[in-house]
Amino acid sequence: MFRAEDYVKVDSLAEAYELCQKRSSLVVGGNVWLKMTGVTKRTIVDLSGLGLDKIEETGDEFRIGCMCTLRQLEIHQGLNQYFGGIFKECTRHIVGVQMRNCATVGGSIFARFGFSDILTCMMALDTYVELYHGGIMPLAEFAKRPVRRDDRDILVRIIIKKDGRKAAYATQRNTKTDFPVIACCVSRGGNVWYVSVGARPSRAQVVKITDDGFDSLAEMAREAADSFSYGTNTRGSSGYRRQLTAVYTRRLMERLTGRSVNRG
Ligand SMILES: Cc1cc2nc3c(=O)[nH]c(=O)nc-3n(C[C@H](O)[C@H](O)[C@H](O)COP(=O)(O)OP(=O)(O)OC[C@H]3O[C@@H](n4cnc5c(N)ncnc54)[C@H](O)[C@@H]3O)c2cc1C
């Protein structure tokens, strides 16, 4: 069971960062994941008093505070309208509404879970993380970093550029609220496609592919699927995941081009 002796609701990010430099301190998001772990800490640091629970929309970007919940992503009209409903689609299978009202975007992205629907979804967009100490960097770069105990930075917000990409999202799950067997998000800007695949079962990665030189969407989807590595666990084999990726990627591409989806 997760245990901590002290709880500090900080007044500033500077205070949070200073506290977190001690190995005995840890920042918490919604505490939904952490509470199931055996971690023991002296102090937990709560960012909930810093106004980082808002999704702001400007002319050219969305700014999502780290304390926003998954439910906020799910029901945010601007985000879902701009990106074709992918935020609703990538969150609605995660456990239940009560849980999604607690789990945060910061905890989901900073933890970089292999099964993460949120990471898979955001990787297909022009997304950046803003770290208190490390500054702003592309999410794809942040996602490649190993999750290390001595990384004591704080994820402040996520920034998603409104670059005109259209996007679609799909997962396959063995049962309704289980972790995904595979998670796919495809976006398109002009003739450039971005295919993000998570739950392989490793952490989401994204490939960029241009549609020149392909005879069909199926061929392009297969090429994208073959550029990832896959693993086997209790939910599915690597071969099955590769096959699913090719099929879902093609279906999502078809959706984005307005072509009818056949069930092949
Ligand atoms: C039973 C269960 C099923 C789930 N199923 C799915 C699923 O199907 N798909 C999916 O995508 N997700 C799933 N999740 C994960 C969930 O969506 C969240 O990602 C997870 O709960 C973490 O969010 P949190 O706010 O609870 O983070 P916490 O548990 O509070 O923190 C998680 C980690 O992130 C760190 N952290 C939190 N916020 C910050 C910050 N701002 N800066 C730096 N570090 C920070 C913490 O120190 C900790 O190491 C599941 C979780 C549970 C418990």
mmCIF file of C-alpha atoms and ligand atoms in Angstrom:
data_model
loop_
_atom_site.group_PDB
_atom_site.id
_atom_site.type_symbol
_atom_site.label_atom_id
_atom_site.label_comp_id
_atom_site.label_asym_id
_atom_site.label_seq_id
_atom_site.Cartn_x
_atom_site.Cartn_y
_atom_site.Cartn_z
ATOM 1 C CA MET A 1 0.000 0.000 0.000
ATOM 2 C CA PHE A 2 1.188 3.535 -0.787
ATOM 3 C CA ARG A 3 2.154 5.408 2.380
ATOM 4 C CA ALA A 4 3.252 8.954 3.164
ATOM 5 C CA GLU A 5 3.745 10.776 6.437
ATOM 6 C CA ASP A 6 3.176 14.378 5.381
ATOM 7 C CA TYR A 7 0.988 16.085 2.842
ATOM 8 C CA VAL A 8 1.839 19.541 1.503
ATOM 9 C CA LYS A 9 -0.563 21.516 -0.665
ATOM 10 C CA VAL A 10 1.914 23.913 -2.242
ATOM 11 C CA ASP A 11 1.383 27.602 -3.030
ATOM 12 C CA SER A 12 3.744 27.720 -6.003
ATOM 13 C CA LEU A 13 5.540 25.512 -8.496
ATOM 14 C CA ALA A 14 8.847 26.752 -7.083
ATOM 15 C CA GLU A 15 7.865 25.352 -3.662
ATOM 16 C CA ALA A 16 6.772 22.080 -5.240
ATOM 17 C CA TYR A 17 10.004 21.744 -7.190
ATOM 18 C CA GLU A 18 12.123 22.477 -4.137
ATOM 19 C CA LEU A 19 10.269 19.886 -2.056
ATOM 20 C CA CYS A 20 10.556 17.310 -4.822
ATOM 21 C CA GLN A 21 14.339 17.529 -4.956
ATOM 22 C CA LYS A 22 14.407 15.322 -1.847
ATOM 23 C CA ARG A 23 14.207 11.599 -2.621
ATOM 24 C CA SER A 24 11.697 11.281 0.212
ATOM 25 C CA SER A 25 9.161 13.567 -1.543
ATOM 26 C CA LEU A 26 6.892 12.862 -4.459
ATOM 27 C CA VAL A 27 4.382 14.890 -6.435
ATOM 28 C CA VAL A 28 0.932 13.283 -6.731
ATOM 29 C CA GLY A 29 -1.662 13.787 -9.413
ATOM 30 C CA GLY A 30 -4.983 12.084 -8.751
ATOM 31 C CA ASN A 31 -3.255 9.375 -6.649
ATOM 32 C CA VAL A 32 -5.237 6.782 -8.576
ATOM 33 C CA TRP A 33 -2.213 4.791 -9.699
ATOM 34 C CA LEU A 34 0.139 5.596 -6.831
ATOM 35 C CA LYS A 35 -2.287 4.424 -4.178
ATOM 36 C CA MET A 36 -2.059 0.896 -5.575
ATOM 37 C CA THR A 37 1.748 0.790 -5.334
ATOM 38 C CA GLY A 38 3.998 -0.113 -2.403
ATOM 39 C CA VAL A 39 5.795 3.272 -2.519
ATOM 40 C CA THR A 40 6.592 4.863 0.866
ATOM 41 C CA LYS A 41 7.430 8.568 1.018
ATOM 42 C CA ARG A 42 7.961 11.128 3.738
ATOM 43 C CA THR A 43 6.091 13.912 1.912
ATOM 44 C CA ILE A 44 3.592 13.999 -0.899
ATOM 45 C CA VAL A 45 3.252 17.213 -2.829
ATOM 46 C CA ASP A 46 -0.190 18.289 -4.024
ATOM 47 C CA LEU A 47 -0.416 20.748 -6.940
ATOM 48 C CA SER A 48 -4.190 21.155 -6.767
ATOM 49 C CA GLY A 49 -4.051 24.730 -5.442
ATOM 50 C CA LEU A 50 -2.168 26.140 -8.427
ATOM 51 C CA GLY A 51 -4.972 26.541 -10.946
ATOM 52 C CA LEU A 52 -3.507 23.844 -13.188
ATOM 53 C CA ASP A 53 -6.870 22.141 -13.620
ATOM 54 C CA LYS A 54 -7.964 24.098 -16.697
ATOM 55 C CA ILE A 55 -8.010 23.466 -20.437
ATOM 56 C CA GLU A 56 -7.368 26.781 -22.189
ATOM 57 C CA GLU A 57 -7.958 27.283 -25.901
ATOM 58 C CA THR A 58 -6.184 30.073 -27.792
ATOM 59 C CA GLY A 59 -6.077 30.859 -31.503
ATOM 60 C CA ASP A 60 -3.269 28.391 -32.134
ATOM 61 C CA GLU A 61 -3.120 25.904 -29.286
ATOM 62 C CA PHE A 62 -4.768 24.044 -26.423
ATOM 63 C CA ARG A 63 -3.063 24.316 -23.029
ATOM 64 C CA ILE A 64 -3.962 21.505 -20.664
ATOM 65 C CA GLY A 65 -2.913 21.906 -17.009
ATOM 66 C CA CYS A 66 -1.350 18.841 -15.396
ATOM 67 C CA MET A 67 -4.164 18.593 -12.816
ATOM 68 C CA CYS A 68 -6.896 18.342 -15.440
ATOM 69 C CA THR A 69 -8.707 15.036 -15.116
ATOM 70 C CA LEU A 70 -9.265 12.472 -17.828
ATOM 71 C CA ARG A 71 -12.961 13.303 -17.585
ATOM 72 C CA GLN A 72 -12.202 16.918 -18.533
ATOM 73 C CA LEU A 73 -10.442 15.669 -21.693
ATOM 74 C CA GLU A 74 -13.379 13.396 -22.427
ATOM 75 C CA ILE A 75 -16.027 16.099 -22.318
ATOM 76 C CA HIS A 76 -14.113 19.184 -23.495
ATOM 77 C CA GLN A 77 -16.030 20.527 -26.455
ATOM 78 C CA GLY A 78 -13.221 22.509 -28.080
ATOM 79 C CA LEU A 79 -10.683 19.677 -27.969
ATOM 80 C CA ASN A 80 -13.122 17.097 -29.212
ATOM 81 C CA GLN A 81 -14.500 19.295 -31.945
ATOM 82 C CA TYR A 82 -11.071 20.241 -33.251
ATOM 83 C CA PHE A 83 -9.619 16.719 -33.164
ATOM 84 C CA GLY A 84 -12.612 14.659 -34.292
ATOM 85 C CA GLY A 85 -13.640 13.316 -30.878
ATOM 86 C CA ILE A 86 -10.400 11.444 -30.163
ATOM 87 C CA PHE A 87 -10.217 12.657 -26.566
ATOM 88 C CA LYS A 88 -13.612 11.189 -25.835
ATOM 89 C CA GLU A 89 -12.685 7.998 -27.622
ATOM 90 C CA CYS A 90 -9.340 7.529 -25.858
ATOM 91 C CA THR A 91 -10.747 8.083 -22.363
ATOM 92 C CA ARG A 92 -14.228 6.579 -22.360
ATOM 93 C CA HIS A 93 -12.998 2.971 -21.887
ATOM 94 C CA ILE A 94 -10.813 3.776 -18.892
ATOM 95 C CA VAL A 95 -12.447 2.116 -15.851
ATOM 96 C CA GLY A 96 -15.402 4.415 -15.084
ATOM 97 C CA VAL A 97 -16.482 8.026 -14.727
ATOM 98 C CA GLN A 98 -15.610 8.269 -11.012
ATOM 99 C CA MET A 99 -12.079 7.116 -11.725
ATOM 100 C CA ARG A 100 -11.744 9.444 -14.712
ATOM 101 C CA ASN A 101 -12.869 12.303 -12.456
ATOM 102 C CA CYS A 102 -9.752 11.672 -10.317
ATOM 103 C CA ALA A 103 -6.943 10.460 -12.628
ATOM 104 C CA THR A 104 -4.990 13.394 -14.030
ATOM 105 C CA VAL A 105 -3.408 14.210 -17.357
ATOM 106 C CA GLY A 106 -0.124 14.997 -15.538
ATOM 107 C CA GLY A 107 0.009 11.580 -13.872
ATOM 108 C CA SER A 108 -0.902 9.841 -17.124
ATOM 109 C CA ILE A 109 1.741 11.547 -19.250
ATOM 110 C CA PHE A 110 4.557 11.816 -16.693
ATOM 111 C CA ALA A 111 4.284 8.108 -15.838
ATOM 112 C CA ARG A 112 4.528 7.120 -19.547
ATOM 113 C CA PHE A 113 2.725 3.819 -19.027
ATOM 114 C CA GLY A 114 3.007 1.352 -21.920
ATOM 115 C CA PHE A 115 -0.769 0.837 -21.886
ATOM 116 C CA SER A 116 -1.581 4.555 -21.884
ATOM 117 C CA ASP A 117 -4.440 5.606 -24.136
ATOM 118 C CA ILE A 118 -3.679 9.245 -23.329
ATOM 119 C CA LEU A 119 -0.056 9.043 -24.422
ATOM 120 C CA THR A 120 -1.009 7.171 -27.622
ATOM 121 C CA CYS A 121 -3.627 9.791 -28.471
ATOM 122 C CA MET A 122 -1.463 12.836 -27.820
ATOM 123 C CA MET A 123 1.554 11.403 -29.675
ATOM 124 C CA ALA A 124 -0.315 11.591 -32.987
ATOM 125 C CA LEU A 125 -0.784 15.352 -32.557
ATOM 126 C CA ASP A 126 1.703 18.224 -32.467
ATOM 127 C CA THR A 127 2.059 17.963 -28.690
ATOM 128 C CA TYR A 128 4.580 19.416 -26.243
ATOM 129 C CA VAL A 129 5.198 18.960 -22.545
ATOM 130 C CA GLU A 130 6.069 21.906 -20.331
ATOM 131 C CA LEU A 131 8.354 20.855 -17.487
ATOM 132 C CA TYR A 132 9.019 23.245 -14.610
ATOM 133 C CA HIS A 133 12.791 22.789 -14.798
ATOM 134 C CA GLY A 134 13.308 21.259 -18.255
ATOM 135 C CA GLY A 135 11.140 23.727 -20.196
ATOM 136 C CA ILE A 136 9.069 22.902 -23.264
ATOM 137 C CA MET A 137 9.897 19.868 -25.408
ATOM 138 C CA PRO A 138 8.050 17.696 -27.939
ATOM 139 C CA LEU A 139 6.030 14.932 -26.300
ATOM 140 C CA ALA A 140 7.645 12.358 -28.627
ATOM 141 C CA GLU A 141 11.049 13.297 -27.216
ATOM 142 C CA PHE A 142 9.797 13.220 -23.605
ATOM 143 C CA ALA A 143 8.117 9.848 -24.179
ATOM 144 C CA LYS A 144 11.415 8.283 -25.278
ATOM 145 C CA ARG A 145 13.065 9.144 -21.971
ATOM 146 C CA PRO A 146 13.308 6.323 -19.477
ATOM 147 C CA VAL A 147 11.140 6.804 -16.374
ATOM 148 C CA ARG A 148 13.759 7.334 -13.669
ATOM 149 C CA ARG A 149 13.372 7.752 -9.942
ATOM 150 C CA ASP A 150 15.928 10.553 -9.961
ATOM 151 C CA ASP A 151 13.916 12.563 -12.522
ATOM 152 C CA ARG A 152 12.514 15.090 -10.072
ATOM 153 C CA ASP A 153 10.994 17.555 -12.531
ATOM 154 C CA ILE A 154 7.326 18.570 -12.543
ATOM 155 C CA LEU A 155 5.066 18.359 -15.551
ATOM 156 C CA VAL A 156 3.213 21.664 -15.586
ATOM 157 C CA ARG A 157 1.064 21.403 -18.691
ATOM 158 C CA ILE A 158 0.573 19.825 -22.093
ATOM 159 C CA ILE A 159 0.413 22.029 -25.179
ATOM 160 C CA ILE A 160 -1.279 20.818 -28.351
ATOM 161 C CA LYS A 161 -0.897 22.941 -31.484
ATOM 162 C CA LYS A 162 -3.888 23.616 -33.683
ATOM 163 C CA ASP A 163 -2.054 22.728 -36.883
ATOM 164 C CA GLY A 164 -5.106 21.581 -38.820
ATOM 165 C CA ARG A 165 -4.512 17.855 -38.419
ATOM 166 C CA LYS A 166 -7.563 15.626 -38.476
ATOM 167 C CA ALA A 167 -7.378 12.616 -36.179
ATOM 168 C CA ALA A 168 -9.087 9.344 -35.316
ATOM 169 C CA TYR A 169 -8.568 6.862 -32.483
ATOM 170 C CA ALA A 170 -9.333 3.205 -31.806
ATOM 171 C CA THR A 171 -8.411 0.504 -29.322
ATOM 172 C CA GLN A 172 -9.081 -3.149 -28.945
ATOM 173 C CA ARG A 173 -9.761 -4.505 -25.465
ATOM 174 C CA ASN A 174 -10.423 -8.070 -24.372
ATOM 175 C CA THR A 175 -13.082 -6.820 -21.970
ATOM 176 C CA LYS A 176 -14.728 -3.430 -21.811
ATOM 177 C CA THR A 177 -12.630 -1.605 -19.184
ATOM 178 C CA ASP A 178 -9.414 -3.655 -19.331
ATOM 179 C CA PHE A 179 -6.096 -2.209 -20.489
ATOM 180 C CA PRO A 180 -5.944 -2.131 -24.288
ATOM 181 C CA VAL A 181 -4.478 -5.007 -26.309
ATOM 182 C CA ILE A 182 -3.540 -2.337 -28.806
ATOM 183 C CA ALA A 183 -4.154 1.412 -29.037
ATOM 184 C CA CYS A 184 -3.919 3.318 -32.339
ATOM 185 C CA CYS A 185 -4.235 6.973 -33.160
ATOM 186 C CA VAL A 186 -3.873 8.271 -36.719
ATOM 187 C CA SER A 187 -3.750 11.896 -37.749
ATOM 188 C CA ARG A 188 -3.401 13.551 -41.112
ATOM 189 C CA GLY A 189 -2.159 16.955 -42.204
ATOM 190 C CA GLY A 190 -2.096 17.341 -46.017
ATOM 191 C CA ASN A 191 -0.388 14.257 -47.438
ATOM 192 C CA VAL A 192 1.479 13.512 -44.201
ATOM 193 C CA TRP A 193 0.133 10.870 -41.827
ATOM 194 C CA TYR A 194 1.147 10.327 -38.213
ATOM 195 C CA VAL A 195 0.512 6.871 -36.809
ATOM 196 C CA SER A 196 0.868 6.437 -33.049
ATOM 197 C CA VAL A 197 0.614 2.971 -31.548
ATOM 198 C CA GLY A 198 0.662 2.131 -27.840
ATOM 199 C CA ALA A 199 0.016 -0.934 -25.683
ATOM 200 C CA ARG A 200 2.277 -2.970 -28.017
ATOM 201 C CA PRO A 201 2.516 -3.604 -24.982
ATOM 202 C CA SER A 202 5.326 -1.068 -24.728
ATOM 203 C CA ARG A 203 5.018 2.699 -24.607
ATOM 204 C CA ALA A 204 3.469 4.596 -27.517
ATOM 205 C CA GLN A 205 5.660 5.658 -30.419
ATOM 206 C CA VAL A 206 4.756 7.604 -33.523
ATOM 207 C CA VAL A 207 5.786 7.207 -37.177
ATOM 208 C CA LYS A 208 5.369 9.799 -39.899
ATOM 209 C CA ILE A 209 4.489 8.554 -43.355
ATOM 210 C CA THR A 210 3.814 10.388 -46.634
ATOM 211 C CA ASP A 211 1.155 9.007 -48.921
ATOM 212 C CA ASP A 212 3.165 9.330 -52.177
ATOM 213 C CA GLY A 213 4.178 6.012 -53.638
ATOM 214 C CA PHE A 214 1.492 3.836 -52.019
ATOM 215 C CA ASP A 215 -1.206 2.168 -54.110
ATOM 216 C CA SER A 216 -3.703 1.875 -51.267
ATOM 217 C CA LEU A 217 -4.394 2.856 -47.682
ATOM 218 C CA ALA A 218 -4.025 -0.831 -46.761
ATOM 219 C CA GLU A 219 -0.475 -0.827 -48.109
ATOM 220 C CA MET A 220 0.377 2.360 -46.227
ATOM 221 C CA ALA A 221 -1.189 1.006 -43.016
ATOM 222 C CA ARG A 222 0.823 -2.213 -43.332
ATOM 223 C CA GLU A 223 4.031 -0.220 -43.836
ATOM 224 C CA ALA A 224 3.250 1.828 -40.704
ATOM 225 C CA ALA A 225 2.378 -1.290 -38.679
ATOM 226 C CA ASP A 226 5.620 -3.003 -39.716
ATOM 227 C CA SER A 227 7.710 -0.091 -38.469
ATOM 228 C CA PHE A 228 6.861 -0.826 -34.801
ATOM 229 C CA SER A 229 8.089 -3.603 -32.560
ATOM 230 C CA TYR A 230 5.542 -5.713 -30.683
ATOM 231 C CA GLY A 231 5.633 -7.909 -27.613
ATOM 232 C CA THR A 232 3.617 -10.729 -26.128
ATOM 233 C CA ASN A 233 1.831 -10.690 -22.777
ATOM 234 C CA THR A 234 -1.283 -12.225 -21.264
ATOM 235 C CA ARG A 235 -3.519 -9.981 -23.399
ATOM 236 C CA GLY A 236 -2.146 -10.922 -26.815
ATOM 237 C CA SER A 237 0.828 -12.093 -28.864
ATOM 238 C CA SER A 238 3.197 -9.878 -30.819
ATOM 239 C CA GLY A 239 1.902 -11.283 -34.134
ATOM 240 C CA TYR A 240 -1.699 -10.571 -33.161
ATOM 241 C CA ARG A 241 -0.810 -7.000 -32.160
ATOM 242 C CA ARG A 242 0.982 -6.401 -35.475
ATOM 243 C CA GLN A 243 -2.049 -7.661 -37.382
ATOM 244 C CA LEU A 244 -4.434 -5.534 -35.282
ATOM 245 C CA THR A 245 -2.294 -2.454 -35.855
ATOM 246 C CA ALA A 246 -2.417 -2.859 -39.640
ATOM 247 C CA VAL A 247 -6.205 -3.318 -39.584
ATOM 248 C CA TYR A 248 -6.994 -0.446 -37.177
ATOM 249 C CA THR A 249 -4.552 1.901 -38.888
ATOM 250 C CA ARG A 250 -6.221 1.257 -42.244
ATOM 251 C CA ARG A 251 -9.693 1.744 -40.774
ATOM 252 C CA LEU A 252 -8.666 5.012 -39.143
ATOM 253 C CA MET A 253 -7.084 6.186 -42.404
ATOM 254 C CA GLU A 254 -10.297 5.312 -44.213
ATOM 255 C CA ARG A 255 -12.284 7.281 -41.678
ATOM 256 C CA LEU A 256 -10.049 10.311 -42.156
ATOM 257 C CA THR A 257 -10.330 10.167 -45.932
ATOM 258 C CA GLY A 258 -14.105 9.699 -45.763
ATOM 259 C CA ARG A 259 -13.947 6.305 -47.459
ATOM 260 C CA SER A 260 -16.332 3.613 -46.330
ATOM 261 C CA VAL A 261 -14.936 1.273 -43.721
ATOM 262 C CA ASN A 262 -14.994 -2.355 -44.763
ATOM 263 C CA ARG A 263 -14.430 -4.972 -42.119
ATOM 264 C CA GLY A 264 -11.337 -6.679 -43.571
HETATM 265 C C1 LIG B 1 -7.299 0.156 -12.384
HETATM 266 C C2 LIG B 1 -6.711 1.127 -13.370
HETATM 267 C C3 LIG B 1 -6.937 0.946 -14.709
HETATM 268 C C4 LIG B 1 -6.395 1.846 -15.643
HETATM 269 N N1 LIG B 1 -6.651 1.656 -16.976
HETATM 270 C C5 LIG B 1 -6.129 2.518 -17.872
HETATM 271 C C6 LIG B 1 -6.380 2.362 -19.273
HETATM 272 O O1 LIG B 1 -7.045 1.442 -19.725
HETATM 273 N N2 LIG B 1 -5.841 3.279 -20.116
HETATM 274 C C7 LIG B 1 -5.071 4.325 -19.661
HETATM 275 O O2 LIG B 1 -4.607 5.121 -20.467
HETATM 276 N N3 LIG B 1 -4.836 4.490 -18.354
HETATM 277 C C8 LIG B 1 -5.320 3.616 -17.461
HETATM 278 N N4 LIG B 1 -5.043 3.780 -16.136
HETATM 279 C C9 LIG B 1 -4.094 4.841 -15.724
HETATM 280 C C10 LIG B 1 -4.807 6.127 -15.423
HETATM 281 O O3 LIG B 1 -5.439 6.588 -16.588
HETATM 282 C C11 LIG B 1 -3.811 7.219 -14.987
HETATM 283 O O4 LIG B 1 -2.807 7.323 -15.947
HETATM 284 C C12 LIG B 1 -3.142 6.894 -13.711
HETATM 285 O O5 LIG B 1 -4.120 6.672 -12.726
HETATM 286 C C13 LIG B 1 -2.177 8.034 -13.297
HETATM 287 O O6 LIG B 1 -2.855 9.229 -13.065
HETATM 288 P P1 LIG B 1 -2.977 9.818 -11.586
HETATM 289 O O7 LIG B 1 -3.458 11.206 -11.701
HETATM 290 O O8 LIG B 1 -3.695 8.878 -10.727
HETATM 291 O O9 LIG B 1 -1.406 9.849 -11.164
HETATM 292 P P2 LIG B 1 -0.756 9.463 -9.775
HETATM 293 O O10 LIG B 1 -1.062 8.056 -9.409
HETATM 294 O O11 LIG B 1 -1.028 10.503 -8.764
HETATM 295 O O12 LIG B 1 0.789 9.605 -10.212
HETATM 296 C C14 LIG B 1 1.358 8.706 -11.166
HETATM 297 C C15 LIG B 1 2.855 9.067 -11.318
HETATM 298 O O13 LIG B 1 2.985 10.321 -11.967
HETATM 299 C C16 LIG B 1 3.712 11.249 -11.151
HETATM 300 N N5 LIG B 1 3.075 12.551 -11.351
HETATM 301 C C17 LIG B 1 1.767 12.869 -11.259
HETATM 302 N N6 LIG B 1 1.551 14.146 -11.624
HETATM 303 C C18 LIG B 1 2.769 14.654 -11.923
HETATM 304 C C19 LIG B 1 3.225 15.932 -12.377
HETATM 305 N N7 LIG B 1 2.376 16.945 -12.612
HETATM 306 N N8 LIG B 1 4.551 16.085 -12.573
HETATM 307 C C20 LIG B 1 5.419 15.068 -12.357
HETATM 308 N N9 LIG B 1 5.047 13.834 -11.957
HETATM 309 C C21 LIG B 1 3.739 13.634 -11.747
HETATM 310 C C22 LIG B 1 3.602 10.716 -9.724
HETATM 311 O O14 LIG B 1 4.691 11.093 -8.938
HETATM 312 C C23 LIG B 1 3.598 9.210 -9.980
HETATM 313 O O15 LIG B 1 4.903 8.725 -10.173
HETATM 314 C C24 LIG B 1 -5.577 2.916 -15.191
HETATM 315 C C25 LIG B 1 -5.356 3.103 -13.827
HETATM 316 C C26 LIG B 1 -5.913 2.229 -12.910
HETATM 317 C C27 LIG B 1 -5.649 2.465 -11.458
#
